[in-house]
Amino acid sequence: MTMWTWVGETGRQLRAAGQDELAEAVAELPVLSEAGDAVKVEALARSAMRTARRLVAEAAKSDNPAPTAVPASVPGVFGPPTLFFLAHWPLAVRVGALAEGRRALDQAKAVVEDEPAPNQYGPLPVSALETLVRCHANIDAKGTTDQRRELLSARRLSGWEGTPAWPGFTLARVHLLIDEGQADRAEAELRRYDHTATGPAVLGAEGVFALVRALRHQDKHTDALDALDRMEAELDLGGRGGDGSSANPRRAALLRMIRFERARLLSWLARLGLCDARQAIGLLPTVEEAETYPKLRSAWVEAVENLVCQGSVRNDWRLGVRVTTWSRYFERVGAPRRGAELALSASRLASGRGARWVAECSAQRAERLIRELGGAEEITGDLTEVRSMVRGMEAILPLAPSGGILEFLRAQKAEEVNPEQQAEQVNVALMERPHDSALLSALGQVGRTLMLSDVATEPQWRHVREQPGDQRAALSLLETLLHDNDTAGVRDLVRTLAAGALVPDRGSLPEQPLVSGRRSVPDHPGVGDPRQVPDDAPVWEEHPAPSRPQAVEHPSVPEYPPVREHRPASAHPQVGDHPQVPDHPPAREPQEAAGAVRFGVGG
C-alpha cells in the first residue's frame, strides 16, 4: 500500500463514519502540500486536529464499555496513524515545496525523536524521518550524504518495510545515490522496479521524476524527455484517481513539474544545438509560477540561463533582480547550496550584460555560501570560473565628476535608465567621497531596487558608525534595513545611535515634505519632476525620507518587496525578449508555518 492508497481508503472510512471534515483534511493535506500552499496546510491541519481532539475527549467520556486498544483514538473512527498523518504536513510542506533547510532542521529532529515505531499503533502512512532526510538534502545535497546514509541505514529503517511510508524511503535512497555521484546505480535501481508487477505503481510519479533526475545527471537528456512524455501521456489517458471514479487531484501539480523539467531539458539541448530554442521558450513557465514554488526555481533559472546563452531570451536587470531575490531566499531558509548555485547564475548573467558591480556582489554571496558546504569541489570550480569572468570585465568609467553624478543620473531619459549602471556610477563616486550622505542614500535606494540592499548597507554602516550624528544617513540606513526586514540590524542601529549620543541636526534633516506618505520623485528611474513613484523604484531624491512605517518584528512582512515594472511584459518569454516579470507585485514568499501541529491528543 502506498501513502496515496492509504489516503483514499482512510478518507472513505471517515466518510462512512460521518466525519466528512476529517475525511476532507486527509484527502487535501498532501495535495496542498505538493502545491506548496503552506498557509492552507497549516490552517487545515490545525482545524482537523481540533476536531480530532474533541472526538477523543467525547469518546473518553462516553459510557461505551469497549476499551480503547491504543491511546488517542476513537474506536470505529480513527486511530493514532491518522493523527500522525494530520500533524505531519505543516512541517512537510516547508521542507518539501518551500525547500527549507536549516530553518526547519531543529523542528524536524524534534519530531523524529517523538515519532513512535512504525507499527506500534498500526502502520504509519508517513514518516518524520523521511522529512528529516529531505531537510538535510535541502541544506547541502552533496555535503550531507553521510548524515542521510546513516538515517537511511537498515538499522534506522527496520520495521518500515511494508508501510505506506516505505516508497518515500526508497526514493530518498535513490536521490542519495545521485548526490554521491552514482546516477547510473540510481537509474538501475529505478529500472528494476519497472520489471515488476507493482513496482511502477508503488513509486508512482515521484519515481518518474527521480528517474528524470538520474538521467539528467548522466547527460541523457533525450531519455529523460521520453520518460516525461510517457508520464504525461498516462495522465492525459487516465486523468482520474486510481479507482477511476474521480479526477486526479494531483494532476495540476504533476503537470506543472513536468513543464519545469521539460523546459530545463529542452533548453540544454537547444544550447547544444540539438533542438530549436523556441520549443523550450514555448514551454517555459512564467516567472510567477517559479516565484510561487521555491522548489522549482532552480529549474527555471537553469532553463533561462541556457536560453540566454543562445541569445533567445533577453538578459536585463529585471532578470538579475529575480535570480538575486531567489538566491537570498535560499540563503535565508538555510539552503546554502541552492543559494550558491543561483548566486553563481546571477553572477554569470550579470557578467554577460556587463553589470560588473552586480556580478561581483553575486560572486561574493556565492563564495560566502560555498564556505558552508561540504563536497564543494565542483561548485568551487564554478566559482573560480565566475571570478575569472568578472576579472575580465571592463573597468567602470565615471560618466560625470563624483560631485555631480547624481544630477547627471537624474537628467537621464526614462528609456536610458539602467539601475545596474546607476549603482556602478554611485559606487565609483563613493570611492572619492565615502562620506557623502546623498551618495550613500542613492546607493541604498538602488541597492533595494536590485535586491542587493544587504551589500548597500556596508558603506552606509561605516559612515553611520563614524558619524552617528548624521540623521540623513541614519534614516537612509534604516530604510534599507526595513526593506530587508533586518530586525537585528535595526536594533544594532538603535544601539549605535544611542551610543553616539545623537544630537538633532536640523541641517541634516530632509527639507522636502512627504506627499501622502510618498517621496516626491519622478515616475521613471531618474530624477527630474515631482511625480509619485513606488518606494522601490531605482531613483534618488535630493533629500531622502524614511520609508513608510513597518512592523519591524512582524513575521509576515515580506523580506524582499518585488520590483515594479516600468512597462508591461508578455505572458511568456519570446525569442529576443526577456522572461516575464509581472507588472503587479508577485505573490509574497510563502510564509513559514506558524508552528507545527504536533501529535498529542488528551484523553
Coordinates of C-alpha atoms in Angstrom, one line a residue:
M1 CA 0.0 0.0 0.0
T2 CA 1.3 3.5 -0.9
M3 CA 0.6 6.7 1.0
W4 CA -1.9 7.8 -1.7
T5 CA -3.7 4.5 -1.4
W6 CA -3.9 4.9 2.3
V7 CA -5.3 8.4 1.9
G8 CA -8.1 7.1 -0.3
E9 CA -9.1 4.2 2.0
T10 CA -8.9 6.3 5.2
G11 CA -11.0 9.0 3.6
R12 CA -13.7 6.5 2.7
Q13 CA -13.7 5.1 6.2
L14 CA -14.0 8.5 7.8
R15 CA -16.9 9.5 5.5
A16 CA -18.7 6.2 6.3
A17 CA -18.4 7.2 10.0
G18 CA -19.9 10.6 9.3
Q19 CA -16.6 12.5 9.7
D20 CA -16.6 14.5 6.5
E21 CA -14.4 17.2 7.8
L22 CA -11.6 14.8 8.8
A23 CA -12.0 12.9 5.5
E24 CA -11.6 16.1 3.6
A25 CA -8.5 17.0 5.6
V26 CA -6.9 13.6 5.0
A27 CA -7.5 13.9 1.2
E28 CA -6.5 17.5 0.8
L29 CA -3.4 17.9 3.0
P30 CA -0.9 16.0 0.8
V31 CA -2.3 17.7 -2.3
L32 CA -2.0 21.2 -0.7
S33 CA 1.5 20.3 0.5
E34 CA 2.5 19.3 -3.0
A35 CA 1.2 22.6 -4.3
G36 CA 3.2 24.5 -1.7
D37 CA 0.3 26.2 0.0
A38 CA 1.8 26.4 3.5
V39 CA -0.9 28.7 4.8
K40 CA -3.8 26.4 3.9
V41 CA -1.9 23.4 5.1
E42 CA -1.3 24.9 8.5
A43 CA -5.0 26.1 8.8
L44 CA -6.5 22.8 7.6
A45 CA -4.2 20.7 9.8
R46 CA -5.0 22.7 12.9
S47 CA -8.7 22.6 12.3
A48 CA -8.6 18.8 11.7
M49 CA -6.6 18.3 14.9
R50 CA -9.1 20.3 16.9
T51 CA -11.9 18.1 15.6
A52 CA -9.9 15.0 16.4
R53 CA -9.1 16.2 20.0
R54 CA -12.8 16.9 20.5
L55 CA -13.8 13.4 19.3
V56 CA -11.2 11.8 21.5
A57 CA -12.4 13.7 24.5
E58 CA -16.0 12.7 23.8
A59 CA -15.1 9.1 23.4
A60 CA -13.2 9.1 26.7
K61 CA -16.4 10.5 28.5
S62 CA -18.8 8.1 26.8
D63 CA -20.3 5.1 28.6
N64 CA -19.1 2.8 25.9
P65 CA -17.5 -0.1 27.9
A66 CA -15.4 -1.1 24.9
P67 CA -11.8 -0.5 26.0
T68 CA -9.6 1.6 23.7
A69 CA -6.9 -0.6 22.3
V70 CA -4.5 2.2 21.6
P71 CA -4.2 5.8 23.1
A72 CA -5.6 8.9 21.4
S73 CA -8.1 7.1 19.2
V74 CA -11.8 6.9 18.6
P75 CA -12.9 3.3 18.3
G76 CA -14.5 2.7 14.9
V77 CA -13.5 6.0 13.5
F78 CA -9.7 6.6 13.6
G79 CA -6.5 5.8 15.5
P80 CA -3.1 7.2 16.0
P81 CA -1.8 6.8 12.4
T82 CA -4.5 9.2 11.2
L83 CA -3.5 11.7 13.9
F84 CA 0.2 11.5 13.0
F85 CA -0.8 11.9 9.4
L86 CA -2.7 15.2 10.1
A87 CA 0.2 16.5 12.2
H88 CA 2.8 15.7 9.6
W89 CA 2.0 18.2 6.8
P90 CA 2.8 21.7 8.2
L91 CA 6.4 20.7 8.5
A92 CA 6.4 18.6 5.4
V93 CA 5.3 21.5 3.1
R94 CA 8.1 23.7 4.5
V95 CA 10.7 21.1 3.8
G96 CA 9.2 19.9 0.5
A97 CA 7.6 22.6 -1.7
L98 CA 9.2 25.5 0.1
A99 CA 12.7 23.8 0.2
E100 CA 13.6 25.0 3.7
G101 CA 16.8 23.7 5.2
R102 CA 18.4 24.8 8.4
R103 CA 15.4 26.9 9.4
A104 CA 13.4 23.7 9.7
L105 CA 16.1 21.4 10.9
D106 CA 15.7 21.6 14.7
Q107 CA 12.0 21.1 14.4
A108 CA 12.5 18.1 12.1
K109 CA 14.9 16.5 14.5
A110 CA 12.5 17.0 17.4
V111 CA 9.6 15.5 15.5
V112 CA 11.7 12.4 14.7
E113 CA 12.5 11.9 18.4
D114 CA 8.8 11.9 19.2
E115 CA 7.8 9.6 16.4
P116 CA 6.8 6.1 17.5
A117 CA 7.9 2.8 16.0
P118 CA 6.4 2.4 12.5
N119 CA 3.9 -0.4 13.6
Q120 CA 3.5 0.4 17.3
Y121 CA -0.1 1.7 16.8
G122 CA -0.6 0.4 13.3
P123 CA 1.3 1.1 10.1
L124 CA 2.2 4.8 9.8
P125 CA 1.4 6.3 6.4
V126 CA 4.1 9.0 6.6
S127 CA 7.4 9.4 8.4
A128 CA 9.1 12.4 10.0
L129 CA 12.4 10.6 9.4
E130 CA 11.9 11.0 5.6
T131 CA 11.2 14.7 6.2
L132 CA 14.5 15.0 8.1
V133 CA 16.4 13.3 5.3
R134 CA 14.9 15.7 2.8
C135 CA 15.7 18.6 5.1
H136 CA 19.4 17.6 5.1
A137 CA 19.3 17.3 1.3
N138 CA 17.9 20.9 1.1
I139 CA 20.7 22.2 3.2
D140 CA 23.5 20.6 1.1
A141 CA 22.6 17.8 -1.2
K142 CA 26.2 16.7 -1.9
G143 CA 27.6 17.7 1.5
T144 CA 25.2 15.8 3.8
T145 CA 25.4 12.4 2.2
D146 CA 27.0 10.8 5.3
Q147 CA 24.1 12.0 7.6
R148 CA 21.5 10.9 5.1
R149 CA 23.1 7.5 4.7
E150 CA 23.1 6.9 8.4
L151 CA 19.4 8.0 8.6
L152 CA 18.5 5.6 5.8
S153 CA 20.5 2.7 7.1
A154 CA 18.9 -0.7 7.6
R155 CA 19.1 -0.2 11.3
R156 CA 17.1 3.1 11.2
L157 CA 14.6 1.8 8.7
S158 CA 13.9 -1.6 10.4
G159 CA 10.1 -2.1 10.6
W160 CA 9.2 0.5 7.9
E161 CA 9.1 -2.2 5.2
G162 CA 5.6 -2.7 4.0
T163 CA 4.2 0.5 5.5
P164 CA 2.7 3.2 3.2
A165 CA 5.8 5.4 4.0
W166 CA 8.3 2.9 2.5
P167 CA 8.3 4.2 -1.1
G168 CA 9.4 7.6 0.2
F169 CA 12.4 5.9 1.8
T170 CA 13.2 4.0 -1.4
L171 CA 13.2 7.3 -3.4
A172 CA 15.3 9.0 -0.7
R173 CA 18.0 6.3 -1.2
V174 CA 17.8 6.9 -5.0
H175 CA 18.4 10.6 -4.6
L176 CA 21.2 9.8 -2.2
L177 CA 23.0 7.7 -4.9
I178 CA 22.6 10.6 -7.4
D179 CA 24.2 13.1 -4.9
E180 CA 27.0 10.6 -4.3
G181 CA 27.8 10.7 -8.0
Q182 CA 26.3 7.3 -8.7
A183 CA 23.5 8.3 -11.0
D184 CA 23.9 5.1 -13.1
R185 CA 23.2 3.0 -10.0
A186 CA 20.2 5.1 -9.2
E187 CA 18.9 4.6 -12.7
A188 CA 19.4 0.8 -12.4
E189 CA 17.6 0.8 -9.0
L190 CA 14.6 2.5 -10.6
R191 CA 14.6 0.4 -13.7
R192 CA 14.5 -2.7 -11.5
Y193 CA 11.0 -1.6 -10.4
D194 CA 9.8 -1.2 -14.0
H195 CA 10.1 -5.0 -14.5
T196 CA 7.9 -5.9 -11.5
A197 CA 4.1 -6.1 -11.5
T198 CA 3.6 -3.4 -8.8
G199 CA 6.8 -1.5 -9.0
P200 CA 5.8 1.4 -11.1
A201 CA 2.6 1.8 -9.1
V202 CA 4.5 1.8 -5.8
L203 CA 6.9 4.6 -6.8
G204 CA 4.4 6.5 -8.9
A205 CA 5.1 9.9 -10.3
E206 CA 7.8 10.6 -7.7
G207 CA 9.7 7.6 -9.2
V208 CA 9.5 9.1 -12.7
F209 CA 10.9 12.4 -11.5
A210 CA 13.7 10.6 -9.7
L211 CA 14.4 8.7 -12.9
V212 CA 14.5 12.0 -14.9
R213 CA 17.0 13.4 -12.4
A214 CA 19.2 10.4 -12.6
L215 CA 19.2 10.5 -16.4
R216 CA 19.9 14.3 -16.5
H217 CA 22.9 13.8 -14.2
Q218 CA 24.2 11.3 -16.8
D219 CA 23.6 13.7 -19.7
K220 CA 20.8 11.5 -21.0
H221 CA 18.5 14.4 -21.7
T222 CA 16.7 12.8 -24.6
D223 CA 15.9 9.7 -22.5
A224 CA 14.7 11.9 -19.7
L225 CA 12.3 13.7 -22.1
D226 CA 10.9 10.4 -23.2
A227 CA 10.2 9.5 -19.6
L228 CA 8.3 12.7 -19.1
D229 CA 6.4 12.2 -22.3
R230 CA 5.3 8.7 -21.1
M231 CA 4.2 10.1 -17.8
E232 CA 2.2 13.0 -19.3
A233 CA 0.5 10.6 -21.7
E234 CA -0.6 8.4 -18.8
L235 CA -2.0 11.5 -17.1
D236 CA -3.9 12.5 -20.2
L237 CA -5.3 9.0 -20.8
G238 CA -6.3 8.5 -17.2
G239 CA -6.7 11.8 -15.6
R240 CA -8.6 10.1 -12.8
G241 CA -8.0 8.6 -9.5
G242 CA -6.7 5.1 -9.0
D243 CA -10.2 3.7 -8.9
G244 CA -11.2 5.7 -12.0
S245 CA -14.0 7.3 -10.0
S246 CA -12.8 10.9 -9.6
A247 CA -10.5 13.4 -11.1
N248 CA -6.9 13.1 -10.0
P249 CA -6.3 15.9 -7.5
R250 CA -2.5 15.8 -8.2
R251 CA -2.9 16.4 -11.9
A252 CA -2.2 20.2 -11.9
A253 CA 0.9 19.8 -9.6
L254 CA 2.3 16.9 -11.7
L255 CA 1.8 18.7 -15.0
R256 CA 3.5 21.8 -13.5
M257 CA 6.5 19.8 -12.5
I258 CA 6.6 18.2 -15.9
R259 CA 6.7 21.6 -17.6
F260 CA 9.5 22.9 -15.5
E261 CA 11.6 19.7 -16.0
R262 CA 10.9 19.6 -19.8
A263 CA 11.9 23.3 -20.2
R264 CA 15.1 22.6 -18.4
L265 CA 15.9 19.6 -20.6
L266 CA 15.0 21.3 -23.8
S267 CA 16.9 24.5 -23.0
W268 CA 20.1 22.4 -22.6
L269 CA 19.5 20.6 -25.8
A270 CA 19.0 24.0 -27.5
R271 CA 22.2 25.2 -26.0
L272 CA 24.0 22.3 -27.6
G273 CA 22.3 23.0 -30.9
L274 CA 20.2 19.8 -30.8
C275 CA 16.8 21.4 -30.9
D276 CA 15.1 24.6 -31.6
A277 CA 15.2 27.1 -28.7
R278 CA 11.6 28.1 -29.5
Q279 CA 10.4 24.7 -28.2
A280 CA 11.9 25.5 -24.8
I281 CA 10.7 29.1 -24.8
G282 CA 7.1 27.9 -25.5
L283 CA 7.2 25.5 -22.5
L284 CA 9.0 27.8 -20.1
P285 CA 6.7 28.6 -17.1
T286 CA 6.1 32.2 -16.2
V287 CA 8.1 33.8 -13.6
E288 CA 5.1 34.0 -11.3
E289 CA 4.9 30.2 -11.2
A290 CA 8.6 29.9 -10.2
E291 CA 8.0 32.7 -7.6
T292 CA 5.2 30.7 -6.1
Y293 CA 7.0 27.3 -5.9
P294 CA 10.5 27.7 -4.5
K295 CA 11.4 24.1 -5.1
L296 CA 11.1 24.7 -8.8
R297 CA 13.1 27.9 -9.0
S298 CA 16.4 26.3 -9.8
A299 CA 15.0 24.5 -12.8
W300 CA 13.5 27.8 -14.1
V301 CA 16.8 29.7 -13.7
E302 CA 18.8 26.9 -15.3
A303 CA 16.4 26.9 -18.3
V304 CA 16.6 30.7 -18.7
E305 CA 20.3 30.8 -18.4
N306 CA 20.7 28.2 -21.1
L307 CA 18.3 30.3 -23.4
V308 CA 20.2 33.5 -22.6
C309 CA 23.4 31.8 -23.8
Q310 CA 21.6 31.2 -27.1
G311 CA 20.5 34.8 -27.3
S312 CA 16.9 33.6 -27.3
V313 CA 15.9 35.4 -24.0
R314 CA 16.8 39.0 -23.1
N315 CA 19.3 39.3 -20.3
D316 CA 18.4 42.5 -18.5
W317 CA 18.5 43.9 -14.9
R318 CA 15.0 42.6 -14.2
L319 CA 16.1 39.0 -14.7
G320 CA 19.1 39.7 -12.4
V321 CA 16.8 41.0 -9.7
R322 CA 14.7 37.9 -9.8
V323 CA 17.6 35.5 -9.6
T324 CA 19.2 37.5 -6.8
T325 CA 16.0 37.5 -4.8
W326 CA 15.7 33.7 -5.1
S327 CA 19.3 33.2 -4.1
R328 CA 18.7 35.3 -1.0
Y329 CA 15.6 33.3 -0.2
F330 CA 17.6 30.1 -0.1
E331 CA 20.2 31.8 2.0
R332 CA 17.6 32.9 4.4
V333 CA 15.9 29.5 4.8
G334 CA 19.2 27.7 5.3
A335 CA 19.7 26.0 1.9
P336 CA 23.2 27.3 1.1
R337 CA 24.0 25.0 -1.9
R338 CA 20.9 26.2 -3.8
G339 CA 21.6 29.7 -2.8
A340 CA 25.2 29.5 -4.0
E341 CA 24.1 27.9 -7.3
L342 CA 21.7 30.7 -8.0
A343 CA 24.2 33.3 -6.9
L344 CA 26.7 31.9 -9.5
S345 CA 23.9 32.0 -12.1
A346 CA 23.2 35.7 -11.2
S347 CA 26.9 36.5 -11.5
R348 CA 27.3 34.8 -14.9
L349 CA 24.2 36.6 -16.2
A350 CA 25.4 39.9 -14.9
S351 CA 28.8 39.4 -16.5
G352 CA 27.1 38.7 -19.8
R353 CA 25.2 42.0 -19.7
G354 CA 28.2 44.0 -18.5
A355 CA 27.0 44.7 -14.9
R356 CA 30.2 44.4 -13.0
W357 CA 29.0 45.5 -9.6
V358 CA 26.1 43.1 -9.6
A359 CA 28.4 40.3 -10.8
E360 CA 30.9 41.0 -8.0
C361 CA 28.2 41.1 -5.4
S362 CA 26.7 37.8 -6.5
A363 CA 30.1 36.2 -6.7
Q364 CA 30.8 37.3 -3.1
R365 CA 27.5 35.9 -2.0
A366 CA 28.3 32.6 -3.7
E367 CA 31.7 32.4 -2.1
R368 CA 30.3 33.1 1.3
L369 CA 27.7 30.3 0.9
I370 CA 30.2 27.8 -0.5
R371 CA 32.2 28.1 2.7
E372 CA 29.2 26.4 4.4
L373 CA 29.2 23.4 2.0
G374 CA 30.8 20.0 2.1
G375 CA 31.8 18.2 -1.1
A376 CA 32.3 21.6 -2.8
E377 CA 35.0 20.7 -5.3
E378 CA 32.7 21.1 -8.4
I379 CA 30.9 24.3 -7.2
T380 CA 34.3 25.8 -6.2
G381 CA 35.4 25.3 -9.7
D382 CA 32.3 27.1 -10.9
L383 CA 33.2 30.0 -8.6
T384 CA 36.7 30.2 -10.0
E385 CA 35.3 30.4 -13.5
V386 CA 32.9 33.1 -12.4
R387 CA 35.7 35.1 -10.7
S388 CA 37.7 34.9 -14.0
M389 CA 34.7 36.2 -15.9
V390 CA 34.3 39.1 -13.5
R391 CA 38.0 40.0 -13.7
G392 CA 37.9 40.0 -17.4
M393 CA 35.1 42.7 -17.5
E394 CA 36.0 46.2 -18.4
A395 CA 36.7 48.7 -15.6
I396 CA 33.8 51.1 -14.7
L397 CA 34.5 54.6 -16.1
P398 CA 32.8 57.6 -14.4
L399 CA 30.2 59.3 -16.6
A400 CA 30.5 62.6 -14.6
P401 CA 32.5 64.0 -11.8
S402 CA 31.7 62.5 -8.4
G403 CA 30.3 65.7 -7.1
G404 CA 27.8 65.9 -10.0
I405 CA 27.0 62.3 -10.7
L406 CA 23.5 62.4 -9.1
E407 CA 22.5 65.4 -11.1
F408 CA 23.8 63.6 -14.2
L409 CA 21.8 60.5 -13.4
R410 CA 18.6 62.5 -12.6
A411 CA 18.9 64.1 -16.1
Q412 CA 18.8 60.7 -17.9
K413 CA 15.7 60.0 -20.0
A414 CA 13.5 57.2 -18.8
E415 CA 14.4 54.9 -21.7
E416 CA 18.1 55.3 -20.9
V417 CA 17.9 54.4 -17.2
N418 CA 19.7 51.2 -16.1
P419 CA 19.7 50.7 -12.3
E420 CA 22.8 48.5 -12.6
Q421 CA 24.7 51.2 -14.4
Q422 CA 23.4 53.8 -11.9
A423 CA 24.7 51.6 -9.0
E424 CA 28.1 51.3 -10.6
Q425 CA 28.4 55.1 -11.1
V426 CA 27.4 55.8 -7.5
N427 CA 30.0 53.3 -6.2
V428 CA 32.7 54.9 -8.3
A429 CA 31.7 58.3 -6.9
L430 CA 31.8 56.9 -3.3
M431 CA 35.4 55.8 -3.8
E432 CA 36.2 59.6 -3.9
R433 CA 33.5 60.7 -1.5
P434 CA 32.9 57.8 1.0
H435 CA 31.0 60.0 3.5
D436 CA 28.7 61.8 1.1
S437 CA 25.2 61.3 2.6
A438 CA 23.5 61.9 -0.7
L439 CA 25.6 59.2 -2.5
L440 CA 25.1 56.8 0.4
S441 CA 21.3 57.3 0.2
A442 CA 21.4 56.8 -3.5
L443 CA 23.3 53.5 -3.1
G444 CA 20.8 52.3 -0.6
Q445 CA 17.9 53.2 -2.9
V446 CA 19.4 51.5 -6.0
G447 CA 20.5 48.6 -3.8
R448 CA 16.9 48.0 -2.8
T449 CA 15.8 48.0 -6.4
L450 CA 18.4 45.4 -7.4
M451 CA 17.7 43.3 -4.2
L452 CA 21.3 43.9 -3.1
S453 CA 20.4 46.0 -0.1
D454 CA 22.5 43.8 2.2
V455 CA 25.6 44.9 0.2
A456 CA 24.5 48.5 0.0
T457 CA 24.4 48.7 3.8
E458 CA 28.1 48.1 4.2
P459 CA 29.3 51.6 3.3
Q460 CA 26.2 53.0 5.0
W461 CA 27.2 51.3 8.2
R462 CA 30.8 52.5 8.0
H463 CA 29.6 56.1 7.7
V464 CA 26.9 55.9 10.5
R465 CA 29.4 54.3 12.9
E466 CA 31.9 57.1 12.2
Q467 CA 29.3 59.9 12.1
P468 CA 26.3 58.8 14.2
G469 CA 25.0 62.4 14.2
D470 CA 24.2 62.3 10.5
Q471 CA 20.5 61.8 10.7
R472 CA 20.1 61.7 7.0
A473 CA 22.5 58.8 6.6
A474 CA 20.9 57.0 9.6
L475 CA 17.4 57.4 8.1
S476 CA 18.6 56.0 4.8
L477 CA 20.2 53.0 6.5
L478 CA 17.0 52.5 8.5
E479 CA 15.0 52.4 5.3
T480 CA 17.4 49.8 3.8
L481 CA 17.2 47.6 6.9
L482 CA 13.4 47.8 7.0
H483 CA 13.4 46.8 3.3
D484 CA 15.3 43.6 4.3
N485 CA 13.2 43.1 7.4
D486 CA 16.5 43.0 9.2
T487 CA 15.3 43.2 12.8
A488 CA 18.8 42.6 14.2
G489 CA 20.2 45.4 12.1
V490 CA 17.5 47.8 13.3
R491 CA 18.4 47.0 16.9
D492 CA 22.1 47.5 16.1
L493 CA 21.4 50.8 14.5
V494 CA 19.4 52.0 17.6
R495 CA 22.3 50.9 19.8
T496 CA 24.8 52.7 17.6
L497 CA 22.8 55.9 17.5
A498 CA 22.2 55.8 21.3
A499 CA 25.9 55.2 21.9
G500 CA 26.8 58.1 19.7
A501 CA 24.5 60.4 21.7
L502 CA 22.7 61.5 18.6
V503 CA 22.0 65.3 18.7
P504 CA 19.4 66.5 16.2
D505 CA 21.0 68.4 13.4
R506 CA 18.4 70.4 11.5
G507 CA 20.7 70.8 8.6
S508 CA 20.9 67.1 8.0
L509 CA 17.1 66.5 8.0
P510 CA 15.1 66.2 4.8
E511 CA 13.9 69.6 3.6
Q512 CA 11.2 68.3 1.2
P513 CA 8.0 67.3 2.8
L514 CA 6.3 64.0 2.2
V515 CA 3.2 63.9 0.0
S516 CA 0.7 61.3 1.0
G517 CA 3.5 59.3 2.6
R518 CA 5.3 59.0 -0.7
R519 CA 8.6 60.5 -1.8
S520 CA 8.5 63.4 -4.3
V521 CA 10.3 61.8 -7.2
P522 CA 9.7 61.1 -10.9
D523 CA 7.8 58.1 -12.2
H524 CA 10.8 56.7 -14.0
P525 CA 14.2 55.6 -12.8
G526 CA 15.7 59.1 -12.8
V527 CA 15.1 62.4 -11.1
G528 CA 13.5 65.3 -12.9
D529 CA 10.0 66.1 -12.0
P530 CA 7.9 65.7 -8.8
R531 CA 5.6 62.8 -9.7
Q532 CA 5.0 59.9 -7.4
V533 CA 6.6 56.5 -7.8
P534 CA 6.8 53.4 -5.7
D535 CA 9.4 53.4 -2.9
D536 CA 11.4 50.6 -4.5
A537 CA 12.0 52.4 -7.9
P538 CA 15.6 53.0 -8.8
V539 CA 15.6 56.7 -8.3
W540 CA 17.3 59.1 -5.9
E541 CA 15.8 62.3 -4.4
E542 CA 18.0 65.0 -3.2
H543 CA 16.6 64.7 0.3
P544 CA 15.6 61.0 1.1
A545 CA 12.8 60.4 3.6
P546 CA 12.3 57.4 5.8
S547 CA 10.2 54.6 4.4
R548 CA 6.6 54.1 5.2
P549 CA 6.0 52.6 8.7
Q550 CA 6.5 48.9 9.0
A551 CA 6.2 46.5 11.9
V552 CA 9.8 45.5 12.1
E553 CA 9.4 42.3 14.0
H554 CA 6.2 41.1 12.4
P555 CA 7.0 37.8 10.7
S556 CA 4.6 38.4 7.8
V557 CA 6.4 41.5 6.4
P558 CA 7.9 40.3 3.1
E559 CA 11.7 40.4 3.2
Y560 CA 12.1 41.3 -0.4
P561 CA 9.4 43.6 -1.8
P562 CA 9.0 42.9 -5.5
V563 CA 10.4 45.2 -8.2
R564 CA 7.7 47.2 -10.0
E565 CA 7.9 47.2 -13.8
H566 CA 8.1 50.3 -15.9
R567 CA 6.5 48.7 -18.9
P568 CA 4.2 45.7 -19.5
A569 CA 5.7 42.3 -20.2
S570 CA 4.4 39.4 -22.3
A571 CA 2.8 36.3 -20.9
H572 CA 5.8 34.2 -21.8
P573 CA 9.4 34.9 -22.7
Q574 CA 9.6 35.2 -26.5
V575 CA 12.6 34.9 -28.8
G576 CA 14.6 38.0 -28.3
D577 CA 12.7 39.1 -25.2
H578 CA 13.2 38.7 -21.5
P579 CA 11.3 36.4 -19.2
Q580 CA 8.1 37.8 -17.8
V581 CA 8.4 39.9 -14.6
P582 CA 4.9 40.9 -13.5
D583 CA 3.6 44.5 -13.6
H584 CA 2.0 43.9 -10.3
P585 CA 3.8 42.6 -7.2
P586 CA 4.0 38.8 -7.3
A587 CA 2.7 36.7 -4.5
R588 CA 4.7 37.0 -1.3
E589 CA 7.1 34.4 -0.4
P590 CA 5.2 31.5 1.2
Q591 CA 5.3 32.2 4.9
E592 CA 6.8 29.8 7.3
A593 CA 4.1 27.9 9.2
A594 CA 3.3 29.5 12.5
G595 CA 4.2 26.2 14.2
A596 CA 3.9 22.5 13.6
V597 CA 0.8 20.8 14.6
R598 CA 2.1 18.2 17.0
F599 CA 0.6 14.8 17.8
G600 CA -0.7 14.9 21.3
V601 CA -4.3 14.3 22.0
G602 CA -5.5 14.3 25.5
G603 CA -7.6 11.5 26.8

